[in-house]
XYZ file of C-alpha atoms in Angstrom:
749
model
C 2.008 8.169 -20.738
C 4.533 10.053 -18.196
C 0.943 11.191 -16.514
C -0.985 7.965 -16.172
C -0.498 6.884 -13.652
C -0.883 10.836 -11.506
C -3.907 10.898 -13.862
C -5.214 8.160 -13.366
C -5.310 9.204 -9.539
C -6.941 12.361 -9.527
C -10.055 10.533 -11.868
C -9.473 8.835 -9.107
C -10.460 10.917 -6.126
C -12.968 12.915 -8.355
C -15.181 9.396 -8.642
C -14.525 9.513 -4.062
C -16.595 13.191 -4.732
C -19.006 11.661 -7.177
C -17.476 14.477 -9.679
C -17.083 12.391 -13.412
C -18.911 9.566 -14.623
C -17.289 6.812 -16.645
C -19.268 4.835 -19.733
C -18.389 1.298 -18.798
C -15.400 0.345 -21.882
C -17.412 -3.045 -23.372
C -16.042 -6.261 -23.727
C -17.731 -5.565 -27.193
C -15.736 -2.315 -27.999
C -12.724 -4.662 -27.031
C -13.844 -7.291 -29.254
C -14.625 -5.358 -32.159
C -12.832 -1.420 -32.766
C -13.524 0.426 -35.751
C -11.712 -0.998 -38.849
C -9.632 1.792 -38.023
C -8.333 0.791 -35.067
C -8.213 -2.908 -35.995
C -4.002 -3.535 -37.020
C -4.809 -6.417 -38.788
C -7.175 -4.858 -41.942
C -4.488 -3.281 -43.172
C -2.497 -6.966 -43.588
C -5.397 -8.866 -44.779
C -4.920 -10.417 -47.973
C -7.498 -12.461 -50.780
C -9.781 -13.183 -49.573
C -8.688 -12.793 -45.794
C -11.768 -11.323 -42.904
C -10.852 -10.599 -39.561
C -13.148 -9.913 -37.270
C -10.839 -7.829 -34.838
C -7.171 -7.508 -33.544
C -6.713 -11.277 -32.798
C -9.000 -13.286 -35.141
C -7.617 -13.117 -38.909
C -8.470 -16.344 -41.253
C -7.738 -16.679 -44.977
C -8.651 -19.303 -47.343
C -5.209 -21.056 -45.909
C -5.056 -20.571 -42.542
C -6.926 -19.478 -39.306
C -3.947 -16.977 -37.611
C -4.747 -16.297 -33.645
C -2.520 -13.422 -31.783
C -1.443 -13.494 -29.113
C -1.067 -9.428 -28.082
C 1.226 -10.306 -25.395
C 5.027 -11.350 -25.002
C 5.186 -15.221 -24.334
C 8.247 -15.304 -21.990
C 8.421 -18.393 -20.664
C 5.133 -17.961 -18.661
C 2.829 -19.732 -21.131
C 1.009 -17.238 -22.404
C 1.769 -18.207 -25.940
C -0.534 -20.837 -25.474
C -3.421 -19.308 -22.940
C -4.329 -16.463 -25.261
C -4.906 -18.452 -28.093
C -7.004 -21.199 -26.009
C -9.449 -18.182 -25.313
C -10.406 -17.732 -28.605
C -10.118 -20.661 -29.274
C -12.850 -21.978 -26.467
C -14.920 -19.489 -27.907
C -14.619 -20.379 -31.371
C -15.075 -23.882 -31.386
C -10.997 -24.786 -32.470
C -9.704 -27.262 -31.540
C -4.916 -27.810 -31.122
C -3.383 -27.392 -34.165
C -6.725 -25.988 -36.130
C -5.017 -22.074 -35.919
C -1.579 -20.564 -35.528
C -0.539 -18.236 -33.259
C 0.833 -14.772 -34.351
C 2.445 -12.210 -31.834
C 1.149 -9.156 -31.754
C 2.748 -5.815 -33.651
C 2.279 -2.919 -31.560
C -0.576 -1.159 -31.570
C -3.230 1.252 -29.698
C -5.646 -1.594 -29.630
C -3.879 -3.525 -27.986
C -4.036 -1.960 -24.835
C -3.343 -3.400 -20.985
C -6.510 -2.801 -19.142
C -5.254 -4.771 -16.559
C -2.715 -1.673 -15.257
C -6.074 -0.880 -14.304
C -6.151 -2.422 -10.782
C -2.284 -1.083 -10.175
C -2.972 2.718 -11.496
C -5.955 3.450 -8.965
C -5.255 3.929 -5.067
C -7.135 0.969 -3.163
C -6.732 -1.727 -1.636
C -6.949 -4.459 -4.171
C -9.681 -6.281 -1.942
C -11.752 -2.630 -1.961
C -13.983 -3.790 -4.227
C -16.582 -0.437 -3.485
C -18.420 1.774 -5.477
C -15.530 4.089 -5.026
C -12.732 2.005 -5.778
C -14.051 0.610 -9.146
C -14.897 4.140 -10.131
C -11.364 4.897 -10.076
C -10.346 1.997 -12.152
C -12.970 2.435 -14.894
C -11.228 6.315 -14.621
C -7.640 4.183 -14.978
C -8.932 2.754 -17.473
C -10.421 5.134 -19.740
C -6.378 6.480 -19.111
C -5.021 3.466 -20.653
C -7.723 2.806 -23.367
C -6.518 6.639 -24.540
C -2.620 6.185 -24.073
C -2.989 2.650 -25.833
C -0.366 1.175 -23.707
C 0.691 -1.840 -24.385
C 2.577 -3.957 -22.702
C 3.467 -6.988 -20.252
C 4.392 -7.465 -16.913
C 2.529 -6.915 -13.688
C 0.605 -10.802 -14.239
C -1.727 -8.732 -15.960
C -2.310 -11.131 -18.653
C -4.956 -12.778 -17.664
C -7.058 -10.103 -15.773
C -6.233 -8.022 -18.946
C -7.771 -10.340 -21.534
C -9.773 -13.131 -19.569
C -12.630 -10.948 -20.794
C -11.687 -9.532 -24.282
C -9.671 -12.279 -25.772
C -13.242 -14.802 -25.039
C -15.128 -12.283 -27.277
C -13.167 -12.187 -29.546
C -13.466 -15.417 -30.607
C -17.401 -15.740 -29.944
C -17.950 -11.893 -32.502
C -15.953 -14.461 -34.862
C -18.079 -17.802 -33.716
C -21.219 -16.184 -34.394
C -20.212 -13.889 -37.709
C -18.831 -16.819 -39.379
C -22.237 -18.810 -38.156
C -23.674 -15.721 -39.853
C -21.465 -15.896 -43.209
C -23.058 -19.311 -43.591
C -25.985 -19.097 -42.874
C -25.941 -15.888 -45.765
C -24.333 -18.734 -48.026
C -27.395 -21.076 -47.245
C -30.397 -19.797 -46.280
C -30.803 -21.215 -43.493
C -31.343 -19.922 -39.938
C -28.135 -18.603 -37.976
C -30.302 -19.860 -35.033
C -30.515 -23.370 -36.859
C -26.437 -23.550 -37.426
C -24.354 -24.676 -34.342
C -19.481 -24.662 -34.262
C -17.618 -27.922 -33.860
C -13.572 -28.404 -34.349
C -13.379 -25.785 -36.571
C -16.646 -25.736 -38.659
C -20.033 -24.351 -39.275
C -21.896 -27.319 -39.863
C -25.608 -27.002 -41.324
C -28.840 -28.873 -39.746
C -28.114 -31.255 -42.834
C -24.712 -32.315 -41.072
C -22.628 -30.915 -44.067
C -19.955 -29.059 -42.330
C -17.703 -25.502 -43.652
C -14.403 -24.827 -42.824
C -14.291 -21.806 -41.143
C -11.604 -21.207 -44.475
C -13.799 -21.606 -46.323
C -16.053 -18.750 -45.194
C -13.411 -15.730 -45.249
C -14.465 -14.299 -47.778
C -18.034 -14.657 -46.760
C -17.555 -13.085 -43.306
C -15.818 -10.068 -44.589
C -19.162 -9.458 -47.139
C -20.967 -8.771 -43.516
C -20.281 -6.771 -40.468
C -18.550 -8.294 -37.391
C -22.173 -9.676 -35.129
C -20.849 -7.354 -31.965
C -23.735 -9.149 -29.730
C -22.662 -12.060 -29.826
C -22.501 -13.512 -25.844
C -19.761 -15.826 -24.737
C -20.198 -19.489 -24.050
C -21.622 -20.446 -19.883
C -18.287 -22.088 -18.636
C -20.122 -25.602 -17.835
C -19.270 -25.885 -21.948
C -16.144 -25.157 -21.681
C -13.996 -28.309 -23.553
C -10.496 -26.575 -22.326
C -9.934 -23.308 -19.848
C -9.625 -24.649 -16.754
C -9.434 -28.377 -18.013
C -5.557 -29.989 -17.590
C -4.218 -28.905 -20.633
C -0.797 -29.545 -22.982
C 0.111 -25.998 -23.269
C 0.736 -25.340 -27.307
C 4.094 -24.408 -27.178
C 5.390 -27.997 -25.092
C 5.876 -30.308 -27.847
C 7.824 -27.766 -29.770
C 10.216 -27.039 -27.243
C 10.708 -30.583 -25.977
C 11.673 -31.576 -29.546
C 13.755 -28.285 -29.958
C 11.823 -27.094 -32.365
C 11.038 -24.035 -31.700
C 12.502 -20.389 -32.670
C 13.291 -18.482 -29.740
C 14.571 -14.589 -31.115
C 18.108 -16.481 -31.269
C 17.258 -19.002 -32.868
C 16.664 -16.689 -35.511
C 18.607 -16.552 -39.202
C 18.263 -14.772 -41.866
C 20.025 -14.156 -45.290
C 22.971 -11.740 -45.685
C 23.295 -11.888 -41.642
C 26.099 -10.555 -39.795
C 27.299 -11.265 -36.611
C 27.848 -8.638 -33.522
C 28.263 -8.798 -30.114
C 29.498 -5.467 -27.820
C 31.676 -4.268 -25.001
C 29.943 -1.622 -22.954
C 30.969 -0.017 -20.318
C 30.347 -1.608 -16.890
C 30.505 1.738 -15.158
C 26.376 0.845 -16.133
C 25.912 4.099 -18.470
C 28.805 6.108 -18.545
C 31.169 6.342 -22.085
C 33.830 4.915 -23.296
C 36.887 6.968 -23.225
C 38.749 5.037 -25.662
C 40.161 1.999 -26.956
C 42.382 -0.635 -28.475
C 41.777 -3.241 -30.883
C 44.890 -3.941 -32.707
C 44.733 -7.822 -31.597
C 41.231 -7.987 -32.574
C 41.599 -6.786 -36.250
C 43.206 -10.130 -37.113
C 41.226 -12.367 -34.621
C 39.183 -15.738 -36.710
C 35.966 -14.692 -38.238
C 36.726 -10.481 -37.618
C 34.202 -8.108 -40.241
C 34.248 -4.806 -39.165
C 35.191 -3.253 -35.244
C 32.922 -0.240 -34.268
C 32.930 2.433 -31.531
C 29.490 2.654 -30.300
C 28.056 5.835 -27.195
C 29.017 3.796 -24.186
C 31.764 0.172 -25.929
C 32.795 -1.089 -28.847
C 31.154 -3.895 -30.818
C 32.494 -6.723 -32.783
C 30.705 -7.783 -36.274
C 31.799 -10.825 -37.815
C 30.945 -14.186 -39.062
C 28.995 -15.728 -35.545
C 28.336 -14.637 -32.476
C 31.624 -16.780 -30.918
C 33.909 -15.559 -33.240
C 32.493 -11.891 -32.083
C 32.703 -12.601 -28.598
C 36.087 -13.075 -28.583
C 37.128 -10.674 -30.803
C 35.123 -7.827 -28.527
C 36.978 -9.602 -25.176
C 40.345 -8.930 -26.532
C 39.754 -4.795 -27.369
C 41.026 -2.632 -24.534
C 38.396 0.219 -23.304
C 39.080 2.110 -21.113
C 36.627 3.226 -18.979
C 35.272 6.688 -18.053
C 34.204 6.221 -14.063
C 30.733 5.538 -12.648
C 29.030 8.448 -11.068
C 27.191 6.806 -8.467
C 29.708 4.311 -5.376
C 32.000 2.603 -6.783
C 32.108 0.213 -3.500
C 28.942 -1.873 -2.156
C 29.544 -0.597 1.175
C 29.065 2.876 -0.080
C 25.453 2.176 -1.145
C 24.439 0.544 2.176
C 25.430 3.953 3.688
C 23.075 6.152 1.154
C 20.385 3.722 2.024
C 20.922 3.704 5.353
C 21.336 8.298 6.003
C 17.698 8.135 3.523
C 15.296 7.784 6.556
C 14.798 12.203 5.769
C 12.605 14.284 4.851
C 14.292 14.949 1.042
C 14.191 11.909 0.316
C 10.751 10.835 1.312
C 9.236 9.325 -1.464
C 5.086 8.420 0.394
C 3.012 7.608 3.602
C 0.777 5.559 2.043
C -0.846 4.091 4.414
C -2.103 5.701 8.133
C -4.878 4.516 10.467
C -4.754 5.300 13.898
C -2.652 6.487 16.588
C 0.162 5.499 15.381
C 3.087 7.064 18.134
C 0.448 6.618 21.016
C 0.610 2.935 20.149
C 4.490 2.167 20.185
C 4.650 3.529 23.329
C 1.888 1.304 25.147
C 2.703 -2.494 25.532
C 6.526 -4.050 24.931
C 8.071 -2.615 21.334
C 9.865 -4.320 18.878
C 12.405 -2.626 16.080
C 14.174 -4.193 13.543
C 16.046 -3.487 10.682
C 16.052 -5.841 7.440
C 17.743 -5.653 4.133
C 17.887 -6.518 0.455
C 20.557 -6.745 -2.141
C 20.332 -5.981 -5.579
C 20.085 -9.033 -7.393
C 20.492 -9.858 -12.049
C 17.383 -11.785 -13.773
C 19.704 -14.117 -15.070
C 17.014 -15.495 -18.180
C 18.815 -18.698 -19.550
C 18.077 -15.837 -22.908
C 20.477 -13.648 -22.699
C 20.391 -10.651 -24.573
C 20.061 -10.454 -28.843
C 18.180 -9.171 -31.138
C 18.753 -8.764 -35.200
C 18.070 -5.617 -37.116
C 18.356 -3.981 -40.075
C 18.324 -0.072 -41.185
C 17.860 1.411 -44.293
C 17.258 4.276 -45.958
C 13.602 3.730 -45.154
C 13.445 3.097 -41.326
C 14.743 -0.152 -39.198
C 13.297 -3.697 -39.075
C 14.334 -5.060 -35.399
C 13.472 -8.811 -34.059
C 14.080 -9.315 -30.516
C 11.289 -10.185 -27.285
C 10.564 -7.727 -25.752
C 7.309 -6.828 -23.340
C 6.560 -2.676 -24.364
C 6.459 -2.918 -28.060
C 5.623 0.447 -28.388
C 8.883 1.720 -26.098
C 10.550 -0.520 -28.336
C 9.488 1.962 -31.321
C 10.663 4.616 -29.238
C 14.395 3.841 -28.215
C 15.295 2.600 -30.921
C 14.331 5.096 -32.937
C 15.609 7.884 -30.859
C 18.909 5.952 -30.460
C 19.830 6.318 -34.037
C 17.546 9.845 -35.485
C 14.408 8.739 -36.525
C 11.900 11.036 -36.484
C 8.570 8.969 -36.137
C 9.357 5.641 -33.290
C 6.817 4.327 -36.573
C 9.492 3.858 -38.164
C 10.557 1.459 -36.019
C 8.509 -1.543 -37.472
C 9.039 -4.125 -34.348
C 8.918 -8.616 -34.774
C 8.294 -9.783 -31.088
C 9.500 -13.776 -30.857
C 9.833 -16.526 -28.062
C 11.446 -15.291 -24.964
C 14.124 -17.663 -23.031
C 12.773 -16.310 -19.140
C 12.053 -12.555 -18.389
C 11.933 -12.112 -15.070
C 12.230 -7.945 -16.218
C 14.587 -7.975 -18.103
C 12.628 -7.668 -21.213
C 11.626 -4.810 -20.169
C 15.380 -2.458 -20.543
C 16.468 -1.293 -23.398
C 20.021 -2.853 -23.182
C 19.715 -4.335 -26.111
C 17.635 -2.295 -28.053
C 18.984 1.178 -28.309
C 23.071 -1.196 -28.906
C 21.221 -3.000 -31.658
C 20.296 -0.186 -33.142
C 23.373 1.567 -32.978
C 25.146 -1.137 -35.410
C 22.926 -1.856 -37.565
C 23.023 2.068 -38.418
C 26.561 2.062 -39.410
C 26.079 -1.245 -40.707
C 22.691 -0.294 -43.162
C 21.116 -2.435 -46.010
C 22.775 -6.066 -43.561
C 21.479 -7.453 -40.927
C 23.270 -7.847 -37.799
C 22.286 -9.782 -35.518
C 23.797 -8.850 -31.365
C 24.084 -11.606 -28.266
C 25.610 -10.680 -25.745
C 28.180 -13.444 -23.575
C 26.817 -14.190 -20.021
C 28.605 -11.903 -18.937
C 28.134 -8.734 -20.276
C 24.423 -9.528 -20.402
C 24.978 -9.618 -16.066
C 27.495 -6.787 -16.031
C 24.575 -4.445 -18.186
C 21.585 -5.288 -16.673
C 19.785 -3.246 -14.326
C 19.447 -5.402 -11.671
C 16.734 -5.669 -8.658
C 16.065 -2.558 -6.186
C 18.675 -2.180 -3.194
C 16.888 -1.726 0.121
C 16.587 -1.385 4.097
C 13.264 -1.839 6.173
C 13.430 -0.538 9.798
C 10.386 -0.928 11.615
C 9.053 -0.930 14.603
C 5.566 -2.286 16.465
C 4.152 -2.859 20.111
C 2.193 -6.183 21.386
C 0.202 -5.471 24.881
C -2.112 -8.234 25.478
C -1.222 -10.698 23.448
C -1.885 -7.895 20.957
C -0.730 -6.165 17.903
C -1.375 -2.580 18.845
C 0.917 -0.552 16.382
C 3.381 -1.199 13.379
C 4.846 1.132 12.087
C 6.700 0.261 8.176
C 9.327 2.444 6.408
C 11.122 1.324 3.258
C 14.653 3.243 2.190
C 15.344 1.896 -1.355
C 16.318 2.774 -4.917
C 13.104 3.010 -7.219
C 12.891 0.199 -9.480
C 9.322 1.771 -11.465
C 10.743 5.217 -12.260
C 14.128 3.906 -13.366
C 12.283 2.237 -16.014
C 10.212 4.872 -16.556
C 12.898 7.738 -17.366
C 14.779 5.266 -19.442
C 11.338 4.089 -21.510
C 11.011 8.632 -22.705
C 8.296 8.738 -19.819
C 9.807 10.207 -16.228
C 7.340 10.992 -13.950
C 7.707 13.248 -10.900
C 5.295 10.578 -9.048
C 5.908 8.407 -5.744
C 7.305 4.677 -6.820
C 3.950 2.770 -6.047
C 5.858 -0.482 -6.507
C 7.987 0.204 -2.728
C 4.673 0.427 -1.336
C 3.984 -3.559 -2.939
C 3.509 -5.788 0.238
C 4.482 -2.543 2.281
C 1.305 -0.862 2.640
C -1.504 -4.020 1.397
C -1.168 -5.311 5.095
C -4.438 -6.962 5.342
C -3.832 -7.742 9.215
C -6.327 -5.672 12.113
C -4.381 -3.273 13.390
C -5.560 -0.711 15.308
C -2.561 1.611 15.027
C -0.601 0.770 10.836
C 1.938 3.714 8.542
C 3.444 2.363 5.730
C 6.690 5.373 4.621
C 8.638 4.891 1.863
C 11.733 6.637 1.355
C 13.427 7.034 -2.153
C 17.005 6.936 -2.427
C 19.586 8.438 -4.633
C 22.283 8.123 -6.209
C 22.777 4.565 -6.757
C 23.331 1.630 -9.675
C 19.822 2.378 -11.407
C 17.364 -0.886 -10.748
C 14.505 -1.834 -12.734
C 11.149 -4.665 -12.444
C 12.042 -7.722 -11.420
C 9.332 -10.573 -10.930
C 7.014 -8.774 -8.032
C 9.484 -6.096 -8.225
C 8.758 -3.771 -5.025
C 6.780 -6.760 -3.053
C 10.233 -9.165 -3.665
C 12.220 -7.190 -0.845
C 8.984 -5.634 0.869
C 7.245 -8.504 1.605
C 9.891 -10.073 2.738
C 10.297 -6.783 5.483
C 7.056 -6.664 6.430
C 6.224 -10.514 6.814
C 9.358 -11.209 8.997
C 8.294 -8.753 10.954
C 4.591 -9.804 12.080
C 5.983 -13.024 12.680
C 9.054 -11.507 15.380
C 5.889 -9.494 16.946
C 2.982 -12.215 17.088
C 6.333 -14.232 18.626
C 7.072 -11.529 20.552
C 3.392 -11.516 21.920
C 3.431 -15.869 22.626
C 1.111 -15.995 19.679
C 0.655 -19.270 16.938
C 2.050 -17.414 13.384
C -0.594 -18.614 11.731
C -3.891 -18.559 14.084
C -2.590 -15.382 14.505
C -2.620 -14.614 11.083
C -5.741 -15.542 10.703
C -7.685 -14.076 13.950
C -6.151 -10.767 11.800
C -6.883 -10.866 8.480
C -9.363 -8.686 7.675
C -10.238 -9.463 4.007
C -12.517 -12.971 4.280
C -11.368 -14.665 0.912
C -8.004 -13.946 2.207
C -8.698 -15.585 5.108
C -9.533 -18.694 3.651
C -6.248 -18.351 1.629
C -5.039 -18.847 5.158
C -6.983 -21.327 6.251
C -6.323 -23.353 3.155
C -2.578 -23.362 3.804
C -2.913 -24.601 7.029
C -5.337 -27.333 6.631
C -2.669 -28.499 3.618
C 0.272 -28.492 5.758
C -1.662 -29.995 9.044
C -0.747 -27.110 11.233
C -0.995 -27.592 14.770
C 1.778 -25.202 16.312
C 5.808 -25.904 16.454
C 7.225 -29.421 15.009
C 10.244 -29.004 18.070
C 13.733 -31.609 17.146
C 15.356 -29.026 14.764
C 12.323 -28.483 13.000
C 9.594 -25.941 11.586
C 7.501 -24.360 9.672
C 6.809 -21.155 8.429
C 4.008 -18.931 7.614
C 3.626 -15.863 5.364
C 1.553 -14.687 2.795
C 1.372 -11.433 0.821
C -0.640 -10.284 -1.759
C 0.492 -8.580 -5.057
C -0.790 -7.519 -8.315
C -3.628 -8.370 -6.692
C -3.650 -12.092 -5.950
C -2.728 -13.301 -2.465
C -0.531 -16.106 -1.781
C -0.231 -18.010 0.774
C 3.130 -19.884 1.662
C 4.034 -22.368 4.256
C 7.783 -23.954 4.263
C 8.894 -26.238 6.432
C 12.889 -27.134 7.283
C 14.530 -29.276 9.366
C 18.274 -27.954 10.552
C 21.175 -30.232 10.580
C 23.950 -30.688 11.071
C 25.282 -29.462 7.365
C 23.052 -26.407 7.653
C 19.185 -26.119 6.878
C 17.180 -28.677 4.791
C 13.915 -27.286 3.274
C 12.049 -30.235 3.199
C 8.583 -28.785 2.476
C 6.396 -26.261 0.343
C 2.602 -25.681 0.609
C 0.897 -22.247 -1.010
C -2.794 -21.543 -1.696
C -2.764 -18.148 -4.718
C -6.657 -17.299 -4.908
C -7.103 -16.034 -9.091
C -11.161 -15.831 -9.155
C -10.482 -18.123 -12.149
C -7.746 -20.846 -13.106
C -7.598 -20.454 -16.582
C -4.780 -23.658 -16.866
C -4.423 -25.897 -14.550
C -1.295 -27.322 -15.289
C 0.453 -24.091 -15.677
C -0.981 -22.378 -12.886
C 0.852 -25.325 -10.999
C 3.689 -24.941 -12.998
C 3.869 -20.972 -12.684
C 3.674 -21.544 -8.905
C 5.745 -23.864 -8.305
C 8.627 -22.091 -10.900
C 7.853 -18.613 -8.265
C 8.626 -20.876 -4.774
C 11.765 -22.317 -6.492
C 12.390 -18.591 -8.057
C 12.144 -16.753 -4.560
C 13.487 -19.441 -2.666
C 16.709 -19.985 -4.434
C 17.141 -15.961 -5.116
C 16.442 -15.454 -0.624
C 19.219 -18.116 -0.515
C 21.676 -17.815 -2.754
C 22.421 -14.353 -4.308
C 23.067 -11.289 -4.649
C 25.210 -8.302 -7.274
C 27.372 -6.363 -5.048
C 29.890 -3.695 -6.893
C 33.476 -3.039 -6.084
C 35.252 -0.449 -8.853
C 32.451 0.106 -10.165
C 31.081 -2.561 -12.258
C 28.947 -5.403 -10.802
C 31.487 -8.374 -9.656
C 29.544 -11.031 -10.183
C 28.766 -12.139 -13.988
C 27.770 -15.699 -14.043
C 25.897 -18.477 -13.083
C 28.426 -20.345 -10.891
C 28.092 -16.359 -8.766
C 24.459 -15.606 -8.607
C 23.701 -19.421 -7.995
C 19.996 -19.979 -7.955
C 18.396 -22.963 -6.827
C 19.950 -26.322 -7.260
C 17.881 -29.431 -7.919
C 18.944 -30.830 -4.793
C 18.196 -28.694 -2.646
C 14.774 -27.899 -3.988
C 12.211 -29.362 -2.201
C 8.192 -31.025 -2.512
C 6.291 -28.047 -3.974
C 2.528 -28.676 -3.171
C -0.221 -25.900 -4.657
C -3.511 -25.276 -4.266
C -5.621 -22.736 -6.334
C -8.728 -20.656 -5.125
C -11.269 -19.264 -6.798
C -13.160 -17.442 -4.116
C -11.591 -13.632 -5.321
C -14.806 -11.611 -6.353
C -11.683 -10.805 -10.099
C -9.741 -12.666 -12.938
C -6.260 -12.305 -11.415
C -2.593 -13.159 -12.413
C -0.034 -15.897 -11.389
C 3.072 -15.607 -13.221
C 4.648 -13.693 -9.939
C 2.182 -13.392 -6.935
C 4.349 -16.377 -5.238
C 7.102 -15.232 -5.235
C 6.446 -12.397 -2.243
C 6.118 -14.852 0.485
C 8.601 -17.972 -0.860
C 11.564 -15.664 1.217
C 10.029 -14.943 4.630
C 8.185 -18.260 4.939
C 11.444 -20.475 4.962
C 12.726 -16.716 7.028
C 10.413 -17.595 9.084
C 10.453 -21.087 9.379
C 14.374 -21.593 10.175
C 13.652 -19.601 13.140
C 11.146 -22.084 14.227
C 14.398 -24.434 13.627
C 17.033 -23.027 15.175
C 15.581 -19.641 16.919
C 17.707 -17.184 14.871
C 16.350 -14.327 12.948
C 17.770 -13.928 9.080
C 17.159 -10.838 8.025
C 18.613 -10.193 5.679
C 18.686 -11.636 1.865
C 20.694 -13.777 0.697
C 20.164 -16.122 3.644
C 23.323 -18.076 2.731
C 24.908 -15.023 4.612
C 24.556 -16.341 7.856
C 23.634 -20.267 7.221
C 24.547 -22.958 5.526
C 21.280 -25.024 2.676
C 22.099 -28.630 1.548
């Protein structure tokens, strides 16, 4: 896996030279792999059938498999709905189960990010590079939720999985009844014969198990769809509203004990010594354990465990990265040097000559560390026996969970860890890391035979969180005769993707491509353009955070483009539309201009800002409107247009986009993590406050379907929010804000 990124680049280069031909990985192959490639086949009960890794039918139930983790974004609903659409199933006629670890669930959607081409590039060379990346993914079997890849990964293969199941059930009914398949139809979980006889799918399971799957099944024409593309209620909404849905933190097992931990706040460093005398006599305490970099208390409930572990006095090994926040910034400031060069990602024209033409503009931007802070703190249940380990935890990378847990307790094979994925109350990248997985394995290994439920306190969750990257951008540009003639974009940052890969046991020496997101993929016609990243060393580890690199680079880039446009005396919206080199992206900007009725400056202390960022292949354009009041800035309205090629669930789409805007705005104005004496200072929501309801604007959303490919929407609405707000504040006040969080420089009401 560690060579996957490099392999994709090599394949892409060979494809460019015409040296490699790749066979198409067909939808039928994905929907119905060989029996030994279907992880459902081994666990089938009597008279049950599975046609592919996503459909299982027994005499008493229909189960549809959600291969991606549901971290609140709704994939536990939209994935089975795509299968049910083709199977002619209605909500309520099937159960949903999360997939276990298996190469059958490899993520095809990552091919877009692994191939070294701009998302808008649909040339034969680019498509050949993506085909190469897909082949690498298939061979690696990489199963992961992230990168807004769920819908791009599953849109084709889940519909095909449903179609194969439908046609195979019809074939089974035809064999039983003697009626031709062409005369049989399906509806609401039944096969219907010409005389009106209805045979429930569950009654055909045994028959269907005796015939081969119908691999030449055809998916339905979109004009016949009953659910896809139509407003619908998510399958999990009722259970969540009524408190019936069991998240990972709600799970209980017979004989279970509870654990809480205190780990070295100097991330990754060991415990030197501890005094647990006070904790030993506290209510509910069963045992106190020393683990790799801290201590754990085993108790009869989580509250007792948290209170007791808090009473343990610990002496910690010091931090290996700068102890004080000011020194973190100093390291970044000194990272714009050749020895820290990540990569020059894109270069057009003669940048140095362009910078000598006309008026030169320079600006520096900053983005701090920020936390993930999902509502559900890290937790999990672990049980270790002589045979291996079982772990129940919400996570986005099943195979890596197995690897990390097995490594932590010395198991020889990752497969000795049985992983059960759980409904998760938020992630934003937090559930791609392993802080809870490793310590849970260590604790359960010392408590063999007893199920252990680990719950992090909110404070420990903040202290141990691997944050979003800290970054500085130094941008230069020039304008001449009312046009932008050059832009030289340079960014220094910690490397989030490389850090995650290393902690996953798959280290990479390649430049961190996420640092270039929002930096190199600029779609404006600028004749002299360069995008370069530098990777700072010796700072706090960082990791993926909702929209990853684009969450910082998008702010830097679109803020600077706005500065260049202003210096050129142009209208921010009209200039972007005129410069946009991709027709579908230009349409997106035109759409958000029409939505917001953009007609130029508002005046009288009011302002609008626009930003356009493409991340994970999905372009998003946003307009933010603000009013400067005596008490501070009031965010009035936001208009958002996003092009995903196909809107699967309009209601969830709107909610995802609105949530992304709230997330992006809230963190832009309010949030940062700072270090003192080696540890994070902000340890709860009151010190890392997202957007409050009274601050939330009206958000109008429109989904476009002009992109030739189906794209994801979980992360792309985030990056444009911060620059659009900063640009709006400038339009209203004349003040440029070049550093997040904005509340360091201006008040918000």
